[in-house]
Coordinates of C-alpha atoms in Angstrom, one line a residue:
M13 CA -5.3 197.4 -112.6
I14 CA -3.7 194.0 -113.3
S15 CA 0.0 193.2 -113.6
A16 CA 1.3 191.3 -116.7
G17 CA 2.6 188.7 -114.3
D18 CA -1.0 187.9 -113.3
F19 CA -2.3 187.5 -116.9
R20 CA -4.5 184.5 -117.6
N21 CA -6.4 183.4 -120.6
G22 CA -9.9 184.9 -120.8
I23 CA -9.0 188.1 -118.9
T24 CA -10.0 191.3 -120.6
I25 CA -7.7 194.4 -120.4
E26 CA -7.7 198.0 -121.7
Y27 CA -4.6 198.6 -123.8
E28 CA -3.8 201.4 -126.2
N29 CA -7.4 202.7 -126.1
S30 CA -8.9 199.4 -127.0
I31 CA -10.3 196.4 -125.1
Y32 CA -8.6 193.1 -125.6
Q33 CA -9.1 189.5 -124.4
I34 CA -6.0 187.5 -123.5
I35 CA -6.1 184.3 -125.6
E36 CA -2.5 183.1 -125.1
F37 CA 0.2 184.1 -122.6
Q38 CA 3.7 182.8 -121.8
H39 CA 6.1 183.8 -119.1
V40 CA 9.6 183.9 -120.7
K41 CA 12.8 184.1 -118.7
P42 CA 15.7 184.2 -121.2
G43 CA 19.3 183.3 -120.2
K44 CA 20.3 186.9 -120.5
G45 CA 18.2 189.9 -120.1
A46 CA 15.0 190.6 -118.2
A47 CA 12.0 188.3 -118.0
F48 CA 8.9 189.3 -120.0
V49 CA 5.4 188.1 -120.8
R50 CA 4.5 187.2 -124.4
T51 CA 0.8 187.4 -125.2
K52 CA -1.7 187.1 -128.0
L53 CA -4.6 189.6 -127.6
K54 CA -7.9 189.5 -129.4
N55 CA -9.6 192.9 -130.0
I56 CA -13.1 192.5 -128.6
I57 CA -14.7 194.8 -131.2
S58 CA -12.8 194.0 -134.4
G59 CA -11.8 190.4 -133.7
G60 CA -8.3 191.1 -134.8
V61 CA -5.4 189.3 -133.0
V62 CA -2.2 191.0 -132.1
E63 CA 1.0 189.8 -130.4
K64 CA 2.4 192.0 -127.5
T65 CA 5.1 191.6 -124.9
F66 CA 4.9 193.1 -121.4
R67 CA 7.3 193.5 -118.5
P68 CA 6.0 191.3 -115.6
T69 CA 5.4 194.4 -113.5
E70 CA 3.7 196.4 -116.2
K71 CA 0.1 197.1 -115.4
C72 CA -3.1 197.6 -117.5
P73 CA -6.6 198.5 -116.5
Q74 CA -8.7 195.3 -116.2
A75 CA -11.9 195.7 -118.2
R76 CA -15.2 194.4 -117.0
I77 CA -17.6 193.1 -119.8
D78 CA -21.2 192.4 -119.1
R79 CA -22.8 190.1 -121.7
K80 CA -26.5 190.5 -122.5
E81 CA -28.5 188.6 -125.1
M82 CA -30.5 190.9 -127.4
Q83 CA -32.8 190.5 -130.3
Y84 CA -31.7 192.0 -133.6
L85 CA -34.4 194.2 -135.1
Y86 CA -33.4 196.0 -138.3
E87 CA -30.6 197.9 -140.0
D88 CA -30.9 201.7 -140.5
G89 CA -28.0 203.1 -142.6
D90 CA -24.8 202.3 -140.6
L91 CA -26.8 201.5 -137.4
Y92 CA -28.0 198.1 -136.2
N93 CA -30.9 198.2 -133.9
F94 CA -31.4 195.7 -131.1
M95 CA -33.9 195.0 -128.3
D96 CA -33.5 193.8 -124.8
M97 CA -36.1 191.1 -124.6
E98 CA -36.5 191.5 -120.9
S99 CA -36.9 195.2 -120.6
Y100 CA -37.8 195.9 -124.3
E101 CA -35.3 198.7 -124.3
Q102 CA -33.9 199.3 -127.8
I103 CA -30.4 200.4 -128.6
A104 CA -28.6 201.3 -131.8
L105 CA -25.0 200.3 -132.4
N106 CA -22.9 201.5 -135.4
Q107 CA -21.2 199.1 -137.8
E108 CA -17.8 199.9 -136.5
V109 CA -18.8 198.7 -133.0
I110 CA -20.6 195.6 -134.3
G111 CA -17.7 194.6 -136.6
D112 CA -17.9 192.2 -139.6
A113 CA -19.5 189.3 -137.8
L114 CA -23.1 190.5 -137.9
K115 CA -22.6 191.6 -141.5
F116 CA -21.5 188.0 -142.4
V117 CA -24.5 186.5 -140.6
K118 CA -26.9 188.8 -142.4
E119 CA -25.3 188.2 -145.9
N120 CA -25.4 184.4 -145.4
E121 CA -28.6 184.0 -143.3
D122 CA -30.3 182.0 -146.1
W123 CA -28.1 179.0 -145.3
L124 CA -25.9 179.8 -142.3
I125 CA -28.3 179.3 -139.4
D126 CA -29.8 176.1 -141.0
Y127 CA -26.3 174.7 -141.5
A128 CA -25.2 175.5 -137.9
L129 CA -28.4 174.0 -136.5
F130 CA -27.9 170.9 -138.6
M131 CA -24.3 170.5 -137.3
A132 CA -25.4 171.2 -133.7
V133 CA -28.2 168.6 -133.7
K134 CA -25.8 166.2 -135.4
A135 CA -23.2 166.7 -132.7
A136 CA -25.9 166.2 -130.0
N137 CA -26.8 162.9 -131.7
D138 CA -23.2 161.6 -131.7
G139 CA -22.8 162.3 -135.4
K140 CA -25.7 160.1 -136.6
S141 CA -27.4 160.8 -139.9
F142 CA -30.4 163.0 -139.7
I143 CA -32.6 160.1 -140.8
E144 CA -31.9 158.5 -137.3
W145 CA -32.8 161.6 -135.3
D146 CA -36.0 162.0 -133.3
E147 CA -39.0 162.2 -135.7
D148 CA -39.9 165.8 -134.9
I149 CA -36.5 167.4 -135.5
K150 CA -35.9 165.0 -138.4
L151 CA -38.9 166.4 -140.1
R152 CA -38.1 170.0 -139.0
K153 CA -41.4 170.5 -137.1
P154 CA -41.5 174.1 -136.0
A155 CA -41.7 173.4 -132.3
A156 CA -38.7 171.0 -132.5
V157 CA -36.7 173.5 -134.5
E158 CA -37.4 176.3 -131.9
K159 CA -36.5 174.0 -129.0
C160 CA -33.2 173.0 -130.6
M161 CA -32.4 176.6 -131.5
K162 CA -32.6 177.4 -127.8
E163 CA -31.1 174.2 -126.4
Y164 CA -28.0 174.2 -128.7
K165 CA -27.6 177.9 -128.9
D166 CA -23.9 177.9 -127.9
T167 CA -23.1 175.1 -130.4
I168 CA -24.9 177.0 -133.1
D169 CA -23.0 180.1 -132.4
L170 CA -19.8 178.2 -132.5
Y171 CA -20.5 176.7 -136.0
C172 CA -21.5 180.2 -137.2
F173 CA -18.3 181.6 -135.9
I174 CA -16.2 178.9 -137.5
Q175 CA -17.8 179.7 -140.9
Y176 CA -17.1 183.4 -140.3
E177 CA -13.5 182.7 -139.5
F178 CA -13.1 180.4 -142.5
F179 CA -14.6 182.9 -145.0
K180 CA -12.5 185.7 -143.6
Q181 CA -9.4 183.7 -144.0
W182 CA -10.4 182.3 -147.4
E183 CA -11.1 185.8 -148.7
A184 CA -7.7 187.0 -147.5
L185 CA -6.0 183.9 -149.2
R186 CA -7.9 184.4 -152.5
K187 CA -7.0 188.1 -152.5
Y188 CA -3.3 187.2 -152.0
A189 CA -3.5 184.7 -154.8
N190 CA -5.2 187.2 -157.2
D191 CA -2.8 190.0 -156.3
N192 CA 0.0 187.6 -157.4
G193 CA -1.6 186.7 -160.7
I194 CA -3.1 183.4 -159.6
E195 CA -6.8 182.5 -160.1
I196 CA -8.5 179.8 -158.1
V197 CA -10.5 177.1 -159.8
G198 CA -13.2 175.6 -157.5
D199 CA -14.6 172.1 -158.0
I200 CA -18.2 171.1 -157.1
P201 CA -20.0 167.8 -157.6
I202 CA -23.3 167.9 -159.5
Y203 CA -25.0 166.2 -156.5
V204 CA -24.9 166.8 -152.7
A205 CA -24.5 164.2 -149.9
Y206 CA -27.7 162.6 -148.6
D207 CA -26.7 163.4 -145.0
S208 CA -26.4 167.1 -145.5
A209 CA -27.9 170.4 -144.4
D210 CA -29.1 170.9 -148.0
V211 CA -31.2 167.7 -148.0
W212 CA -32.4 168.1 -144.4
T213 CA -33.4 171.8 -144.9
N214 CA -34.9 171.4 -148.5
P215 CA -36.2 167.8 -148.8
E216 CA -38.7 169.0 -151.4
L217 CA -35.9 169.5 -153.9
F218 CA -34.9 165.8 -153.9
V219 CA -36.5 162.5 -154.8
L220 CA -37.4 161.3 -151.3
D221 CA -40.4 159.6 -149.8
K222 CA -42.6 161.0 -146.9
D223 CA -40.1 159.7 -144.4
L224 CA -37.2 161.5 -146.2
K225 CA -35.6 158.2 -147.4
P226 CA -34.3 158.2 -151.0
I227 CA -36.5 156.7 -153.7
K228 CA -33.8 156.8 -156.4
V229 CA -30.1 157.5 -156.2
A230 CA -27.3 158.6 -158.5
G231 CA -24.6 156.6 -160.2
C232 CA -23.2 155.5 -163.5
P233 CA -24.1 152.4 -165.6
P234 CA -21.7 149.5 -166.2
D235 CA -18.9 150.2 -168.6
A236 CA -15.4 148.9 -169.5
F237 CA -14.1 150.2 -166.2
S238 CA -16.7 148.6 -164.0
E239 CA -19.0 145.7 -164.8
D240 CA -21.3 146.6 -161.9
G241 CA -21.3 150.3 -162.7
Q242 CA -20.9 153.0 -160.0
L243 CA -23.4 153.3 -157.2
W244 CA -22.8 156.7 -155.7
G245 CA -25.9 156.8 -153.5
N246 CA -26.6 160.6 -153.7
P247 CA -30.2 161.6 -153.7
L248 CA -31.5 162.7 -157.2
Y249 CA -32.9 166.2 -157.8
K250 CA -36.6 166.6 -158.3
W251 CA -36.1 168.6 -161.5
D252 CA -39.7 169.4 -162.1
Y253 CA -39.9 171.1 -158.7
H254 CA -36.6 173.0 -159.3
K255 CA -38.1 174.4 -162.5
K256 CA -41.3 175.6 -160.6
T257 CA -39.0 177.6 -158.3
G258 CA -37.2 179.1 -161.2
Y259 CA -34.1 177.0 -160.2
K260 CA -33.6 179.2 -157.1
W261 CA -31.5 176.7 -155.3
W262 CA -29.1 176.4 -158.2
K263 CA -29.0 180.2 -158.7
D264 CA -28.0 180.5 -155.0
R265 CA -25.4 177.7 -155.3
M266 CA -23.7 179.2 -158.4
A267 CA -23.8 182.7 -156.9
A268 CA -22.1 181.3 -153.8
C269 CA -19.4 179.6 -155.9
N270 CA -18.8 182.8 -157.7
K271 CA -18.0 184.5 -154.4
L272 CA -15.5 181.7 -153.5
Y273 CA -13.7 181.1 -156.7
D274 CA -12.5 182.7 -159.9
M275 CA -13.8 179.8 -161.9
V276 CA -15.7 176.7 -161.0
R277 CA -15.6 173.2 -162.5
I278 CA -18.9 171.2 -162.3
D279 CA -18.4 167.5 -162.1
H280 CA -20.5 165.0 -164.1
F281 CA -21.9 167.8 -166.3
R282 CA -23.6 165.2 -168.6
G283 CA -26.1 164.7 -165.8
F284 CA -27.7 168.0 -166.7
D285 CA -28.6 166.4 -170.1
E286 CA -29.4 162.9 -168.9
Y287 CA -28.8 161.4 -165.5
Y288 CA -28.6 157.8 -164.4
S289 CA -31.2 156.8 -161.9
I290 CA -30.9 153.7 -159.7
P291 CA -33.7 152.4 -157.4
Y292 CA -32.8 152.9 -153.7
G293 CA -31.6 149.7 -152.1
E294 CA -29.9 148.2 -155.1
K295 CA -26.5 146.8 -154.4
T296 CA -25.0 147.7 -157.8
A297 CA -25.8 150.2 -160.5
V298 CA -26.8 147.5 -163.0
N299 CA -30.6 148.1 -162.8
G300 CA -30.6 151.8 -163.3
Q301 CA -32.0 153.8 -166.3
W302 CA -31.3 157.2 -167.9
E303 CA -33.7 160.0 -167.2
K304 CA -34.0 163.5 -168.8
G305 CA -32.2 166.4 -167.0
P306 CA -33.1 170.1 -167.1
G307 CA -30.8 170.8 -170.0
I308 CA -30.1 174.4 -171.2
D309 CA -33.2 175.7 -169.4
L310 CA -31.3 175.6 -166.1
F311 CA -28.3 177.5 -167.3
K312 CA -30.4 180.2 -169.0
A313 CA -32.2 180.8 -165.7
V314 CA -28.9 181.0 -163.8
E315 CA -27.3 183.4 -166.3
K316 CA -30.4 185.6 -166.3
A317 CA -30.2 185.9 -162.5
I318 CA -26.5 186.3 -161.9
G319 CA -24.9 186.8 -165.3
K320 CA -22.5 184.7 -167.3
Q321 CA -20.3 182.7 -164.9
P322 CA -16.8 181.2 -165.7
V323 CA -17.6 177.5 -165.6
I324 CA -15.6 174.4 -166.7
A325 CA -17.9 171.6 -167.8
E326 CA -16.6 168.2 -166.9
D327 CA -17.9 166.4 -170.0
L328 CA -16.0 163.2 -169.7
G329 CA -17.2 159.6 -169.8
F330 CA -20.1 158.3 -172.0
M331 CA -20.8 161.1 -174.4
T332 CA -23.8 161.6 -176.7
D333 CA -24.7 164.1 -179.3
T334 CA -27.2 165.8 -176.9
V335 CA -24.5 166.1 -174.2
R336 CA -22.1 167.7 -176.7
Q337 CA -24.9 170.0 -177.8
L338 CA -25.6 171.1 -174.2
V339 CA -21.9 172.0 -173.6
E340 CA -21.9 173.9 -176.9
D341 CA -25.1 175.8 -176.1
T342 CA -23.8 176.9 -172.7
E343 CA -20.5 178.0 -174.3
F344 CA -18.7 176.6 -171.3
P345 CA -15.2 175.1 -172.0
G346 CA -15.3 171.3 -171.8
M347 CA -12.4 169.0 -170.7
K348 CA -9.7 167.1 -172.4
V349 CA -7.6 164.5 -170.6
L350 CA -4.4 163.4 -172.3
E351 CA -4.4 159.9 -170.8
F352 CA -7.8 159.1 -172.4
A353 CA -6.2 159.3 -175.8
F354 CA -4.1 156.2 -175.0
D355 CA -6.7 154.2 -173.1
S356 CA -8.8 151.9 -175.2
R357 CA -11.3 151.4 -172.4
D358 CA -12.5 155.0 -172.7
S359 CA -16.2 154.9 -173.7
G360 CA -16.0 158.1 -175.7
S361 CA -13.9 158.7 -178.8
A362 CA -10.2 158.4 -178.0
N363 CA -9.5 160.7 -181.0
D364 CA -11.2 163.5 -179.0
Y365 CA -8.4 163.5 -176.5
L366 CA -5.5 163.6 -179.0
P367 CA -3.9 167.1 -178.6
H368 CA -4.0 168.0 -182.3
N369 CA -7.8 167.5 -182.3
Y370 CA -8.4 169.9 -179.4
H371 CA -10.6 173.0 -180.2
E372 CA -10.2 176.4 -178.6
N373 CA -12.9 176.3 -176.0
C374 CA -11.6 173.5 -173.7
V375 CA -9.4 172.9 -170.7
A376 CA -6.6 170.3 -170.9
Y377 CA -5.5 168.0 -168.1
T378 CA -2.8 165.4 -168.2
G379 CA -4.9 163.1 -166.0
T380 CA -7.8 162.9 -163.5
S381 CA -8.1 161.8 -159.9
S382 CA -9.0 158.3 -161.3
V383 CA -6.1 158.0 -163.6
K384 CA -2.4 157.6 -162.8
I385 CA 0.3 158.8 -165.2
D386 CA 3.8 157.6 -164.2
I387 CA 6.0 160.2 -166.0
L388 CA 9.1 158.6 -164.5
S389 CA 8.4 155.2 -165.9
G390 CA 10.5 155.8 -169.0
S391 CA 7.5 155.8 -171.3
R392 CA 8.7 157.8 -174.2
L393 CA 5.2 158.0 -175.6
V394 CA 3.7 159.6 -172.5
K395 CA 6.7 162.0 -172.1
T396 CA 6.5 163.1 -175.7
A397 CA 2.7 163.5 -175.5
V398 CA 2.9 165.6 -172.3
N399 CA 5.5 167.8 -173.9
F400 CA 3.5 168.1 -177.1
I401 CA 0.3 169.0 -175.3
S402 CA 2.0 171.7 -173.3
S403 CA 3.6 173.2 -176.3
F404 CA 0.4 172.9 -178.4
C405 CA -1.9 174.4 -175.9
L406 CA 0.3 177.4 -175.2
T407 CA 1.1 178.3 -178.8
A408 CA -1.5 176.9 -181.2
H409 CA -4.5 179.1 -180.2
S410 CA -5.1 182.8 -179.8
T411 CA -7.0 181.9 -176.7
P412 CA -4.5 179.8 -174.6
L413 CA -5.9 176.6 -172.9
A414 CA -5.3 176.0 -169.3
I415 CA -2.8 173.4 -168.3
L416 CA -3.8 171.9 -165.0
P417 CA -1.9 169.1 -163.2

């Protein structure tokens, strides 16, 4: 037995027919009344955290927990089967005992372990890009991967646990929002970062050389906003290889987004029609060229695999007839930005952004992250336009358009 006055972080106790670990404690002595111990207890099985108060003299049985590493074998109904790798003894534990953590790992094993390993090795290399790691682990040679899995096991477990906690909290937040009539719009870039688990784990999906350095990178050509263009530096997709795989990576990506959000906006949607390719090492985007993207073929494959998804196509910037046709073919709503109707630098048609020219299948924004609208500046034109667009979008169509800040 242990008295509450002797509680310390990390101690495990039996309380109300469950086993808890003390994660926080505080001895409180109020000005009036008896002293007490305020605690936060984590249920060892469910992972749930509760707050309890105890009298300093109150006693609880102290639990002893033996930890033993075991190999997961297989799932049989509600039972998970494990093996002791020292004695080869097998045991079966039901889902209630295991909790949600194993279920999360199993449902996300196609990316979770690789991500956690990437983060663990990155941490061990002081945050350096994977291109600067030792050659064997940079190239994911099996022996090096196995070695790092063992050497950084605790860090890998930590990153898996962080993801588990995040997804659990996110699902609770999304449910709360949905229960109160609010849907969440996610936002993903068309490209991924070069120094990422995606590129390190799947280099064959990107335009890289044998040393995993980019050959060509993403960006935008010079326009009225930038005489040098935009050099983003993201690795480009090897679209012919994606097609050979049936666009599996994109199917997985969109399915994951569907679990996280009620709707997702894909940035730089025109890159699926044609994308701007810049030789790696260039200092600006001037010397790039347009190359053909996957087009409607990609979205047909995704829809066939996971069904029609609620997507917003960010179809801003330099527009061509083929880009407009792709948006129309997907039946995704495009975007309209009010500010663009009053900015002569816009490379598209300003008339497209005038509210009275909006069509039903679009989402209207007052501005973007790159555009500032000072509503308090006294500009009667902007104030009137904002009021007009809000009124127009909410009343002019049988299918209302979304008004996003």
